[in-house]
XYZ file of C-alpha atoms in Angstrom:
81
model
C 1.554 11.142 -0.481
C 0.048 10.465 2.962
C 2.549 7.698 4.113
C 0.390 5.447 6.258
C 3.078 3.198 8.100
C 6.826 2.588 8.534
C 8.596 -0.839 8.791
C 12.012 -1.321 8.871
C 13.278 -0.074 5.132
C 9.374 0.270 3.844
C 7.293 3.032 3.480
C 3.848 2.109 3.309
C 1.678 5.195 1.174
C -0.933 5.867 -1.185
C -1.077 8.966 -3.423
C -3.521 11.700 -2.769
C -5.246 11.997 -5.944
C -6.143 7.747 -6.340
C -9.154 7.932 -4.851
C -10.759 7.048 -8.650
C -9.217 3.554 -8.445
C -10.173 0.790 -5.262
C -8.442 1.129 -1.681
C -4.450 -0.215 -2.585
C -1.416 0.475 -1.078
C 2.300 1.161 -2.110
C 5.523 0.006 -0.803
C 8.525 1.831 -1.197
C 12.252 0.639 -0.287
C 14.978 2.380 -2.389
C 14.001 2.648 -5.728
C 12.085 -0.282 -5.229
C 8.373 0.135 -5.627
C 5.437 -2.184 -5.424
C 1.326 -1.547 -5.072
C -1.166 -4.006 -3.601
C -4.915 -3.946 -3.417
C -5.897 -4.210 -0.256
C -9.578 -5.938 -0.267
C -8.416 -8.735 -1.270
C -4.869 -8.630 -0.369
C -3.357 -9.343 -4.080
C 0.114 -7.633 -5.881
C -1.092 -5.147 -8.618
C 2.332 -4.708 -10.120
C 6.152 -4.849 -8.110
C 9.009 -3.183 -9.804
C 12.130 -4.162 -8.163
C 11.579 -6.288 -5.302
C 12.813 -10.130 -5.391
C 9.751 -12.438 -5.900
C 10.766 -13.782 -2.042
C 10.771 -9.690 -0.879
C 7.402 -9.131 -2.199
C 5.794 -12.280 -0.410
C 7.076 -10.789 2.355
C 5.576 -7.708 1.838
C 2.529 -9.348 0.966
C 2.368 -10.732 4.181
C 2.798 -7.139 6.130
C -0.130 -5.717 3.634
C -2.355 -8.357 5.048
C -1.039 -8.067 9.167
C -1.675 -3.831 8.592
C -4.679 -4.439 5.895
C -7.342 -3.018 8.694
C -4.956 0.001 9.466
C -4.946 0.648 5.365
C -8.391 0.286 4.915
C -9.641 2.544 7.346
C -6.563 5.122 6.383
C -8.018 4.835 2.579
C -11.509 5.740 3.718
C -10.397 8.396 6.667
C -8.409 9.832 3.723
C -10.561 10.014 0.898
C -13.875 10.617 2.516
C -12.614 13.664 4.546
C -10.827 15.182 1.232
C -14.714 15.220 -0.288
C -16.125 16.978 2.349
């Protein structure tokens, strides 16, 4: 489970076996979990975050979109070598 970024209580990561899906990022805080597609940024699912907090997370994903995309491609392109 590659962790890409930590911001406050949030951990942004993806699972190492998810290269069969389009680029996305998961974000966890305590028991709450959400998944965002990265390009374009959109919420795939939300389990436990209030709507307002999910909106804040979307803004964070948009802010760090380039980092998430680069990390996704770097990880999965290097794992196929």
